[in-house]
Coordinates of C-alpha atoms in Angstrom, one line a residue:
Chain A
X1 CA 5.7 15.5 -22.8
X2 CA 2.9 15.4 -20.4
X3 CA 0.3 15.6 -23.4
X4 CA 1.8 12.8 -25.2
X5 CA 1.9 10.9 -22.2
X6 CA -2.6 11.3 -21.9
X7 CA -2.6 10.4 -25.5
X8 CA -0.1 7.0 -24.9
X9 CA -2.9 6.1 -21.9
X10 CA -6.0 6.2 -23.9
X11 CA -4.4 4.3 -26.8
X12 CA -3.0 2.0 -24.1
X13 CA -4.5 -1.3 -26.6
X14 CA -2.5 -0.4 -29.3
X15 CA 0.7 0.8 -27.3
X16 CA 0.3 -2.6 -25.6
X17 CA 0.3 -4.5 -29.2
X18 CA 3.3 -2.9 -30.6
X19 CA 5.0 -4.0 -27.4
X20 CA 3.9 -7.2 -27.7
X21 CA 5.5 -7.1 -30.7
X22 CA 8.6 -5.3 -30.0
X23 CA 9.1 -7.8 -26.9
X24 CA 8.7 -10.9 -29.1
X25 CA 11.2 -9.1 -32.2
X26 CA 13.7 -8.8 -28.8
X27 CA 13.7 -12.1 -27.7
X28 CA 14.4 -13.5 -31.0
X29 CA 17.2 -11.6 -30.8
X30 CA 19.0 -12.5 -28.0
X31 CA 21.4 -14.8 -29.7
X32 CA 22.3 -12.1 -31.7
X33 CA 22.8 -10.0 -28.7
X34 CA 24.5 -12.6 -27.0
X35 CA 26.8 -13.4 -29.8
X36 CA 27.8 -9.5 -30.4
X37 CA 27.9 -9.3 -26.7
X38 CA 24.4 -7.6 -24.2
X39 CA 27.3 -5.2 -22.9
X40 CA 28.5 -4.0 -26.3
X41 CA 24.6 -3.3 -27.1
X42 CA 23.8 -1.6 -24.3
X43 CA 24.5 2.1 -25.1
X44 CA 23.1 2.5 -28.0
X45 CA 20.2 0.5 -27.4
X46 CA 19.6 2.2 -23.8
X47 CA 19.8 5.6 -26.1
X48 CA 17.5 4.1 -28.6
X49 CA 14.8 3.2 -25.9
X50 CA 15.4 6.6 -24.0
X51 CA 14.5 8.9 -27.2
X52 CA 11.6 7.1 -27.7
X53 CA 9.7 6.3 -24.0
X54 CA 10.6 9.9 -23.0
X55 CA 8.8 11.3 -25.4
X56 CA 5.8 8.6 -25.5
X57 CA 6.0 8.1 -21.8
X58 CA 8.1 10.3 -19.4
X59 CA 10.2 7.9 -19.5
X60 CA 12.5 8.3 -16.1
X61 CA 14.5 4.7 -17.4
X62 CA 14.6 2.9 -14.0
X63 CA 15.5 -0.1 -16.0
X64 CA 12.9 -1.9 -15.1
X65 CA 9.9 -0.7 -17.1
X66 CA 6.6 -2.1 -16.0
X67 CA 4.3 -0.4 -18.4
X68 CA 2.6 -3.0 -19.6
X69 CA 1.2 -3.6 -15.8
X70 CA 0.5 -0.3 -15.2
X71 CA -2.0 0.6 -18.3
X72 CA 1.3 2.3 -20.0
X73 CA 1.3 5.3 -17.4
X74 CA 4.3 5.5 -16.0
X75 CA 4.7 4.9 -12.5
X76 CA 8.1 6.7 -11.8
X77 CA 6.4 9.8 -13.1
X78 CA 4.8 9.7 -10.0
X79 CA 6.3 11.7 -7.1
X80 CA 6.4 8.9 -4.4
X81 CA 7.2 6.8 -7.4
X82 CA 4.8 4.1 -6.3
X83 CA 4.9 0.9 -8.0
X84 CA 1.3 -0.2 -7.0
X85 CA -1.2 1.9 -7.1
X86 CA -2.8 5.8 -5.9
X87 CA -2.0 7.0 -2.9
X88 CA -4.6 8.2 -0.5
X89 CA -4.0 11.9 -1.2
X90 CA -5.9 11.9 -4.6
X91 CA -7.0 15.3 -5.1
X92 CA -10.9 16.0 -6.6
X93 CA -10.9 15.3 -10.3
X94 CA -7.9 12.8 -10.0
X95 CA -5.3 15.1 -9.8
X96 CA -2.0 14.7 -8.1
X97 CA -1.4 15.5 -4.2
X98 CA 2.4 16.5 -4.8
X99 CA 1.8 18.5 -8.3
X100 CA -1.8 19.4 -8.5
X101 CA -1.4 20.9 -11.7
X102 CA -1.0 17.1 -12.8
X103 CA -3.5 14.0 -13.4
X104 CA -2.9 11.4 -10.9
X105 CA -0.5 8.6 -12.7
X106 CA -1.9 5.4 -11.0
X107 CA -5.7 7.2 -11.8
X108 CA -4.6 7.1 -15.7
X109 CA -2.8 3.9 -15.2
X110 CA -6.1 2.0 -13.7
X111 CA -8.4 4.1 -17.2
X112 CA -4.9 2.6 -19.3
X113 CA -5.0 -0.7 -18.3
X114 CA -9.0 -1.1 -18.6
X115 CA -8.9 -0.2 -22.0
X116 CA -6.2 -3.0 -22.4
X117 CA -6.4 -6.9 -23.4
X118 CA -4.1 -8.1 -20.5
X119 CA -3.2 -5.2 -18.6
X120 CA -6.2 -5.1 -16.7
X121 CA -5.2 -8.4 -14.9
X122 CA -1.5 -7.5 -15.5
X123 CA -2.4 -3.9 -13.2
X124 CA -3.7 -6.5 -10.1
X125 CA -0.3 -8.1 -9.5
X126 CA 2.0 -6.4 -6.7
X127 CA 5.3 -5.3 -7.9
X128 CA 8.5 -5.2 -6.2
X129 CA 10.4 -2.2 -5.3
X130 CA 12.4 -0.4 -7.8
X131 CA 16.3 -1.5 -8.0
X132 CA 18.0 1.6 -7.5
X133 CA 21.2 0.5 -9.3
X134 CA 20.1 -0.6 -12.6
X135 CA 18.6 3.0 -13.4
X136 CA 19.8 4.5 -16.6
X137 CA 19.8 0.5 -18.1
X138 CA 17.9 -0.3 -21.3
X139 CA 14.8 -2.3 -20.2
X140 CA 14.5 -3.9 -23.4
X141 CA 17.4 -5.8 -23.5
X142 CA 16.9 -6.8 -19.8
X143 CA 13.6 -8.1 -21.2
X144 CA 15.1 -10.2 -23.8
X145 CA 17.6 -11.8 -21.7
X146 CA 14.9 -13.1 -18.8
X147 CA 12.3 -14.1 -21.5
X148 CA 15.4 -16.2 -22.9
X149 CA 16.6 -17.4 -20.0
X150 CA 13.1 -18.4 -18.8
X151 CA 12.8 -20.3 -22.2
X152 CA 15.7 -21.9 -21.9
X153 CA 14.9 -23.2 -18.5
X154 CA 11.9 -24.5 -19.8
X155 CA 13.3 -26.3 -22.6
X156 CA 15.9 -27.4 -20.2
X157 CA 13.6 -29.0 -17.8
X158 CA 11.6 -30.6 -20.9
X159 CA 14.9 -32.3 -22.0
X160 CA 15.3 -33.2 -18.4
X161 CA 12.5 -35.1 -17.7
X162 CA 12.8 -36.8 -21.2
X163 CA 16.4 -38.0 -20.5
X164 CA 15.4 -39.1 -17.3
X165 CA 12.3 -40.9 -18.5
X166 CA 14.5 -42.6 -20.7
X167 CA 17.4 -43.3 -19.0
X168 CA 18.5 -46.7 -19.7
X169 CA 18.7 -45.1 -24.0
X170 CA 20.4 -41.9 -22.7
X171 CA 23.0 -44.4 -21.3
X172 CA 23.5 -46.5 -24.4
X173 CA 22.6 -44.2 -27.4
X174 CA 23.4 -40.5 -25.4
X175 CA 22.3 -38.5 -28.9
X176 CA 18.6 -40.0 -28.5
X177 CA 17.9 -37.8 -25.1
X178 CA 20.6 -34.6 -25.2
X179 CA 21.3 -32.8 -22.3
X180 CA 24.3 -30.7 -23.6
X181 CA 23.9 -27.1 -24.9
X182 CA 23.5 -27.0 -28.1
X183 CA 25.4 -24.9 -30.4
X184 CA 23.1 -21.4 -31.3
X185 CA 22.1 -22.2 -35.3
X186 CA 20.7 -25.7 -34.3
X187 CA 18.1 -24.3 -31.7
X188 CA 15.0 -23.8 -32.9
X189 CA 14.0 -20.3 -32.8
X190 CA 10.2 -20.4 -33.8
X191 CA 8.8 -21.9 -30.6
X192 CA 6.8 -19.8 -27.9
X193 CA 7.9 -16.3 -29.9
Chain B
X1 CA 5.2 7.2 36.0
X2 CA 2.1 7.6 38.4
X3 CA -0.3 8.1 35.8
X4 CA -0.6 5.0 34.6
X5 CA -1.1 3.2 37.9
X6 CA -5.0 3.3 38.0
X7 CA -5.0 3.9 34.4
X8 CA -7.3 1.4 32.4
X9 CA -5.5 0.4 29.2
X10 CA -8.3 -1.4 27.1
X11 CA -12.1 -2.1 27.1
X12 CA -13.1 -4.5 30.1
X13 CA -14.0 -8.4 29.4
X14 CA -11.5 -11.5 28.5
X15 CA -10.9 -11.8 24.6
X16 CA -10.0 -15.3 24.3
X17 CA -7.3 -16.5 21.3
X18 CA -9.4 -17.5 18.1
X19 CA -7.4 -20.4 16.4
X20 CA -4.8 -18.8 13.5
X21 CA -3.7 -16.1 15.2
X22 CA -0.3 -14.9 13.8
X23 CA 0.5 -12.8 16.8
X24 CA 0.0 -11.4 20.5
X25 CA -2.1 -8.6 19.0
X26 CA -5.4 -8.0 21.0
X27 CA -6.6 -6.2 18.3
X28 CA -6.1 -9.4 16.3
X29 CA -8.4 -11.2 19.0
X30 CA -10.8 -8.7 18.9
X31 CA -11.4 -9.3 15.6
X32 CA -11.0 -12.6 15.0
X33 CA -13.1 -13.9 17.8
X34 CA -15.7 -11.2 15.7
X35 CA -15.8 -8.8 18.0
X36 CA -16.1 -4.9 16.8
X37 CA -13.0 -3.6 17.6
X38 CA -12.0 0.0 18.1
X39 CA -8.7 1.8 17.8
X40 CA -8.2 5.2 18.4
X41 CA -4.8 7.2 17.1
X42 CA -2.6 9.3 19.5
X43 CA -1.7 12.7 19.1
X44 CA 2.2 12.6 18.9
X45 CA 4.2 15.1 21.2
X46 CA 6.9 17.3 20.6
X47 CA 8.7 16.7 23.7
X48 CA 11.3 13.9 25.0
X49 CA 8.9 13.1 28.1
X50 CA 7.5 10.3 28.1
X51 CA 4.7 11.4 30.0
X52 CA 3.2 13.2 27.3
X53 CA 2.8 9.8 25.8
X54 CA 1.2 8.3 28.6
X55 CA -1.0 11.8 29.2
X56 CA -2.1 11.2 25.5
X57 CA -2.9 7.3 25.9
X58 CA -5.0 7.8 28.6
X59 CA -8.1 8.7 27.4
X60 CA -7.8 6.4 24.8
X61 CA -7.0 3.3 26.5
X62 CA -10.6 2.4 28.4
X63 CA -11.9 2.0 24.9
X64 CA -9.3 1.0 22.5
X65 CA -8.3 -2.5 21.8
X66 CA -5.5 -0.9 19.9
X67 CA -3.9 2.7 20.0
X68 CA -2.0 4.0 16.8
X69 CA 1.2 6.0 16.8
X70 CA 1.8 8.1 13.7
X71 CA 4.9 8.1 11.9
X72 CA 5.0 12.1 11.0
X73 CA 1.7 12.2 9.8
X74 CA 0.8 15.5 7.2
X75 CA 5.0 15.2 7.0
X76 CA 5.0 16.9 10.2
X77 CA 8.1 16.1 12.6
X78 CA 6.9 14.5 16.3
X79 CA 7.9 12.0 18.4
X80 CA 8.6 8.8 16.4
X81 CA 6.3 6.3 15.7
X82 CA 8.5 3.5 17.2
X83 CA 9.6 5.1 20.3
X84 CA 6.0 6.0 21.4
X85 CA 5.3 2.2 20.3
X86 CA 8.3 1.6 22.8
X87 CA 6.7 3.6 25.6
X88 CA 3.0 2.1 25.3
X89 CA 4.3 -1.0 25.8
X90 CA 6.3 -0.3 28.8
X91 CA 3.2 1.1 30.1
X92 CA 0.9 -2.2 29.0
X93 CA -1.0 -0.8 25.8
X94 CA -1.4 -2.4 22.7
X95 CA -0.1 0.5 19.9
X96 CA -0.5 -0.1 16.5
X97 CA 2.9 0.9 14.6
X98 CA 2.1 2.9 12.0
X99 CA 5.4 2.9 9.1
X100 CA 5.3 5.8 6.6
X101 CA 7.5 5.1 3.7
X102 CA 8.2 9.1 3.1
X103 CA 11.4 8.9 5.3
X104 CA 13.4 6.1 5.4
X105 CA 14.7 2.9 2.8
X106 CA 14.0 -0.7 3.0
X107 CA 17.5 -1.4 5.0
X108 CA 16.2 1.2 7.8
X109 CA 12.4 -0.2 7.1
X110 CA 13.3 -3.8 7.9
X111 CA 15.3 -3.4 10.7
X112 CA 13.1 -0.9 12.3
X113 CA 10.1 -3.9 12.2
X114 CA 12.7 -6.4 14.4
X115 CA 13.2 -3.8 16.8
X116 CA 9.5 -2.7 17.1
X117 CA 8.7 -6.4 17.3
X118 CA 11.6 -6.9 19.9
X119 CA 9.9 -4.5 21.9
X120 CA 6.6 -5.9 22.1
X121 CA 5.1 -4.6 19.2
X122 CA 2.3 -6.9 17.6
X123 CA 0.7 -4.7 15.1
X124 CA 1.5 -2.7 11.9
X125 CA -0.2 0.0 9.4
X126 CA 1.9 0.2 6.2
X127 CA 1.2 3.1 4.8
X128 CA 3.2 5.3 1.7
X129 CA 2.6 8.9 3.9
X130 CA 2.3 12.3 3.0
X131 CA 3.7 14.1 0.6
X132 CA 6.8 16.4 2.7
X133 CA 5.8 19.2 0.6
X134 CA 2.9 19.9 3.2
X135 CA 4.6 19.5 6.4
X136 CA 6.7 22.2 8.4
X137 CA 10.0 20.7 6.7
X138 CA 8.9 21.1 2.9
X139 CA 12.9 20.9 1.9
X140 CA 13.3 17.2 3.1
X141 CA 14.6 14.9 0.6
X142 CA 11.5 12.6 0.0
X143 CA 12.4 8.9 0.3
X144 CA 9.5 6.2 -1.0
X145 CA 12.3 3.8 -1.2
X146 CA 9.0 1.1 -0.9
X147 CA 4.9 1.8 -1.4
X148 CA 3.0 0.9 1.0
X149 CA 2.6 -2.8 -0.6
X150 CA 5.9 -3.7 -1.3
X151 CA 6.3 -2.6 2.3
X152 CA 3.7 -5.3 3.2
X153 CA 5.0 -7.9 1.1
X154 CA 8.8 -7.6 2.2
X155 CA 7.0 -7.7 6.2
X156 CA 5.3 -10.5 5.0
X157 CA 7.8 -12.2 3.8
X158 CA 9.9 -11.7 7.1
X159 CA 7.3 -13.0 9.5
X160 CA 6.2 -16.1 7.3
X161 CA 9.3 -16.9 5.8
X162 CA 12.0 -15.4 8.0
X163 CA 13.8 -14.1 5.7
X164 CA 15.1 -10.4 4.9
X165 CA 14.4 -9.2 1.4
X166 CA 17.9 -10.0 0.7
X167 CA 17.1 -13.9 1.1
X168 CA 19.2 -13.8 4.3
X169 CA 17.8 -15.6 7.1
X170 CA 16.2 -13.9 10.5
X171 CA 16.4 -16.4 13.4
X172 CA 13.3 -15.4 14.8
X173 CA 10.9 -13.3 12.6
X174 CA 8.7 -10.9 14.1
X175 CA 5.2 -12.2 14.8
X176 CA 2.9 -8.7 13.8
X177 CA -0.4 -8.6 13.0
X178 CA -0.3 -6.7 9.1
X179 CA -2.5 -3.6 8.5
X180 CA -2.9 -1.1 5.5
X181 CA -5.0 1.9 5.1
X182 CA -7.8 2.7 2.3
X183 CA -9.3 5.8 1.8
X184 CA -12.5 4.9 0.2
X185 CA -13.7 8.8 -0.4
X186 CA -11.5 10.0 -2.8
X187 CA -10.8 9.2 -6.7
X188 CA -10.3 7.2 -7.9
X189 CA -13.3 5.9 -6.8
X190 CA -13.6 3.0 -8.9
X191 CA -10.2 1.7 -8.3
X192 CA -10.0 2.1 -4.8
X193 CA -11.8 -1.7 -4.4
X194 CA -9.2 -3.2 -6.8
X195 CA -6.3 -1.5 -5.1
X196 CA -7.8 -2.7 -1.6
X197 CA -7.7 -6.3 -3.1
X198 CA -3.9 -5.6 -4.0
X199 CA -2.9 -4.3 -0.7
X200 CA -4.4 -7.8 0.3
X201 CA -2.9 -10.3 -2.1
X202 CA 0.5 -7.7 -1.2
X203 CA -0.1 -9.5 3.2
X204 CA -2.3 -6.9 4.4
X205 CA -5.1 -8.7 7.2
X206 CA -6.5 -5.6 8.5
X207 CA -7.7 -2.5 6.8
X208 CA -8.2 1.1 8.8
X209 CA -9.7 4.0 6.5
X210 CA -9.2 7.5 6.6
X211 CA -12.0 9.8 7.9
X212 CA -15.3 9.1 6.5
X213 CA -17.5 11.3 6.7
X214 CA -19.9 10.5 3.3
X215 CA -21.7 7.7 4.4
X216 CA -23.1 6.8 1.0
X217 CA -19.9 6.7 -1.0
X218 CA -18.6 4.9 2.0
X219 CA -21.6 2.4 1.2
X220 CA -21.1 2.1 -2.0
X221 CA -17.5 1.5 -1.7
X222 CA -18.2 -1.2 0.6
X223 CA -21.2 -3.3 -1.5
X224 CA -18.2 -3.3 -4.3
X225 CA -16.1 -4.6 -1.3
X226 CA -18.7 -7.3 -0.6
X227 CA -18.9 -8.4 -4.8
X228 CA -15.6 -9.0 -4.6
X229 CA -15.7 -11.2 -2.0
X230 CA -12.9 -8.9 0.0
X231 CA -14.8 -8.2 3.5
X232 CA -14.4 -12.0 3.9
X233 CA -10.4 -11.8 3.2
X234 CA -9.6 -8.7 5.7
X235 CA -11.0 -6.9 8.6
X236 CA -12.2 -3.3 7.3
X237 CA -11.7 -0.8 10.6
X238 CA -13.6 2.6 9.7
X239 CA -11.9 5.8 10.1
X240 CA -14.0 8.6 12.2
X241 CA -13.4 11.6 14.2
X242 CA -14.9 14.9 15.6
X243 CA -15.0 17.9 13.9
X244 CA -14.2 20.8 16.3
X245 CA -16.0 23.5 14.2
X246 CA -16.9 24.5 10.9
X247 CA -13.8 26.6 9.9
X248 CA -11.4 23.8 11.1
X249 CA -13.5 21.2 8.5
X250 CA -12.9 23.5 5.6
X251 CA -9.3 23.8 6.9
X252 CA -8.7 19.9 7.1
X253 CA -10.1 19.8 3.7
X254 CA -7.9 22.4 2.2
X255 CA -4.7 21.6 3.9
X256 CA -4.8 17.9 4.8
X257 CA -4.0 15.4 2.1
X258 CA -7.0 12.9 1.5
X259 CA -9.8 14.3 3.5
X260 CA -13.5 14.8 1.7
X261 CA -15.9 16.0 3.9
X262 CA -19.2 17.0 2.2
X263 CA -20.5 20.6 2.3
X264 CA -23.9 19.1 3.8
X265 CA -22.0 18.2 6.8
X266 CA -19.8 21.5 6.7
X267 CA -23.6 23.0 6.6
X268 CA -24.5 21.3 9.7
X269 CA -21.9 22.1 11.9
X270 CA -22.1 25.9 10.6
X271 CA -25.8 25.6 12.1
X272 CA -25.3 24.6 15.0
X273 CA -25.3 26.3 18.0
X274 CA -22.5 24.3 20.1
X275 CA -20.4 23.7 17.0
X276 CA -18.0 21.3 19.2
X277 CA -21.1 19.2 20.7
X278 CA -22.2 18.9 17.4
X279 CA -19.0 17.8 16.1
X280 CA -19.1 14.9 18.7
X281 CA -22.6 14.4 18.3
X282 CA -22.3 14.0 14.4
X283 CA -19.1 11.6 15.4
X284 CA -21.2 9.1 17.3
X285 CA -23.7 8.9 14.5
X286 CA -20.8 8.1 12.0
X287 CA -20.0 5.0 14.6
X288 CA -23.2 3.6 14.7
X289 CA -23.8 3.6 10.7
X290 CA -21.0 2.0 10.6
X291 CA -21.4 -0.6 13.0
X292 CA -24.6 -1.4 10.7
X293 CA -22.7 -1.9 7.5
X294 CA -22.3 -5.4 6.5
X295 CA -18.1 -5.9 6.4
X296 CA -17.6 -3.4 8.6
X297 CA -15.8 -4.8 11.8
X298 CA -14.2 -1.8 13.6
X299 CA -14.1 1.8 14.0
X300 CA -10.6 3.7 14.2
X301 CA -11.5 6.8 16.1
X302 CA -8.7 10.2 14.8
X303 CA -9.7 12.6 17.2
X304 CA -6.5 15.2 16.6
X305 CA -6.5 17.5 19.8
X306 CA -10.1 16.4 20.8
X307 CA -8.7 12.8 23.1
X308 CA -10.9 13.6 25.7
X309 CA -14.2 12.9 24.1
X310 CA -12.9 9.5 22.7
X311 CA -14.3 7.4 25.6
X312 CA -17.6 9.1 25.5
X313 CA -18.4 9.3 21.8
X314 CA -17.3 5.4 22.0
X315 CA -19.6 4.8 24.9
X316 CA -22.5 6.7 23.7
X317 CA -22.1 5.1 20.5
X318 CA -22.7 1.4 22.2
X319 CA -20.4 -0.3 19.9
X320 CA -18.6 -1.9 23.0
X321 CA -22.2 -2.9 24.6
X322 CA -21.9 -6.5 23.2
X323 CA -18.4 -7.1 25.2
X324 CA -18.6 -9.2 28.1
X325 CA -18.0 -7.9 31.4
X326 CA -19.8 -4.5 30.3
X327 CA -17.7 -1.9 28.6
X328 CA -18.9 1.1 30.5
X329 CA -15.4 0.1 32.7
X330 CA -14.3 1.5 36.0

């Protein structure tokens, strides 16, 4: 709904706080998603996610939502669905050059992210093209499984450097520096959420 | 292919290569070495002779360091973009090849920059393009498969790294200078800095503008340009051109994606007696404003249907007087 939509930019701050929030509640789930299985989740989550963006934001699910970079307006509701920014066919008052009848979306998304705590940096990034084939996937859980994965890397690499620091123990006493996986209850779920 | 035999195909005097210079381009020369550089665009034919093309690039070429060729500009169907490109090298010009992401994906994108660069190519505008909905073809299927700075970032990415978007390897990337457009006059006005910062962080290392025709907006849009620091990361070329009459502005405007002209210059060419000298006349006052804005370091002269006044307007003007050898040519 295109009115709900102008009302989701100009609270863009507290849209971008419940995601915050929703992003972090994700995450922490992703051993629970990964133990019931991200593929078995996928449908009704993807139709969770759909009622709700539609009707907040147009939602067009391309799968990879970038709202919180482009001051929540979103950018496939644009017809040249650019990922970056207005075109130079602007029309007077902002409105759209393909549907005039429309605001600009990259003129709300700029007014959106302004009003935001990190989305007016998050705005100046350049995105990459849109990824034709995951369209129709739930972004959400696509978000929980990077954040993890990044996490995990992170931890990885910490336990890396620590084993190799201490190499000469990991060699003689192998529980003191750990490089195995560890099992899903033992990993401490608190940090960086 | 006589015409071309005593033709002059840019401005007189030796631009020597600055240090850093990612490609052949002359145009990257010209403004490297800090010259003010002037490109003009080409009116595409619709026609498979290439002497249109060389008919077209002839009045351009005595002033322009670089000459663009549109990619189906206003969504309107001409002569490609690449085989004019094709044809001006042949002939010994320097085009600029302008991509419009309206028509074709990333894997026709991509391998459309190797040929362009195989033929001699050294310059590029990325640009997103018109809508097709105002062109004579309004049924096309619209593509937009990349913006106009993912477009620079994946061309980017192939000349510095070598690499396709895929991650597969090119064994010899194309050396092209990068451009993107701006259009400083339209909304949103306050954005329109920060977006010209993305389209640089996204490769771009030139800049050509729409038309301008509001000098102060223009002026206002650049001192933001100058807080932030950007005129020092990109060349900014300024986009001008002659009105033919008054009724053809307020057409442009109505019609043409993007364009603002302001009524008081509307006014103007309504008042005067010789609309078309007035248009040209009004033209070569745009240049030299220009040419006294600081960050300014090129014009980009559109003159759509009015080519034979581009050599006077830019020698009137005097933005070629510094150039050694004199630009007055011939």
């Amino acid at each position: 709904m295109y009115r709900l939509r102008l009302y989701s930019v100009r609270h863009a701050r507290t849209f971008e706080w419940i995601y915050k929030r929703v992003e972090s509640v994700m995450v922490s789930l992703d051993p629970f998603f990964r133990w019931v299985g991200y593929n078995r989740v996928e449908r009704p989550v993807a139709l969770v996610e759909r009622g709700v963006k539609s009707l907040l934001f147009d939602c067009k699910m391309c799968g990879q939502c970038v709202l919180s970079s482009t001051g929540m307006s979103c950018p496939m509701n644009c017809p040249k669905q650019l990922r970056n920014g207005p075109c130079g066919g602007v029309r007077p008052g902002e409105f759209c050059e393909v549907k005039p009848e429309m605001k600009c979306v990259w003129a709300l998304a700029w007014d959106g992210a302004s009003r935001m705590r990190e989305g007016s940096d998050r705005i100046k990034e350049v995105l990459p093209p849109v990824e034709h084939g995951l369209s129709g996937s739930s972004s959400w859980l696509r978000v929980s499984r990077e954040l993890a994965a990044q996490r995990r890397e992170v931890k990885d690499n910490a336990r890396t450097t620590l084993a190799e620091a201490f190499s000469g123990a990991r060699s003689i006493e192998p529980a003191s520096a750990p490089l195995a996986e560890e099992p899903e209850k033992a990993v401490d779920r608190s940090s960086g959420t | 292919m006589s015409t071309f035999d005593t033709t002059q195909i840019a401005p007189t005097g030796h631009i020597p290569t600055p240090d850093g210079c990612v490609s052949h381009s002359r145009l990257e020369r010209v403004l490297k070495s800090g010259r003010f550089a002037v490109t003009a665009e080409l009116n595409p034919p619709d026609s498979a002779d290439p002497d249109d093309v060389f008919q077209a690039a002839q009045p351009l070429g005595e002033v322009a360091d670089a000459i663009n060729a549109t990619d189906a500009s206003g969504a309107n169907c001409h002569m490609s973009s690449i085989g004019i490109c094709a044809l001006l090298t042949r002939a010994g010009y320097s085009p600029v090849y302008q991509i419009s992401c309206r028509d074709r994906n990333r894997i026709a994108i991509q391998g459309d920059v190797l040929g362009a660069a195989a033929l001699g190519v050294s310059n590029v505008l990325c640009l997103t393009g018109d809508g097709v909905g105002v062109g004579d073809q309004p049924g096309a299927k619209p593509v937009f498969d990349f913006d106009s700075l993912t477009l620079l970032r994946t061309i980017r990415t192939m000349r510095d790294e070598g690499k396709f978007l895929s991650g597969r390897k090119i064994t010899r990337p194309p050396q092209l200078f990068l451009g993107a457009a701006e259009n400083p006059c339209i909304p949103p006005y306050d954005w329109r800095p920060d977006r010209l910062a993305k389209k640089i962080e996204a490769g771009a290392e030139y800049i050509q503008t729409n038309y301008i025709y509001d000098v102060p907006l223009f002026e206002k849009f650049m001192s933001r340009i100058r807080d932030l620091g950007l005129d020092k990361r990109v060349y900014i070329i300024a986009g001008v051109g002659p009105l033919a009459s008054a009724r053809a502005a307020r057409w442009m405007r109505n019609n043409v994606p993007g364009i603002h002209i302001p009524e008081a210059v509307i006014d103007r060419m309504e008042r005067a007696q010789n609309p078309s000298e007035e248009g040209k006349k009004i033209c070569i006052e745009l240049i030299q404003q220009m040419s006294e804005i600081a960050g300014v370091s090129g014009v980009h002269i559109m003159a759509y249907r009015r080519e034979h006044l581009v050599s006077e307007i830019i020698l009137e003007s005097g933005v070629l007087r510094g150039r050694s050898g004199s630009a007055s040519g011939n």
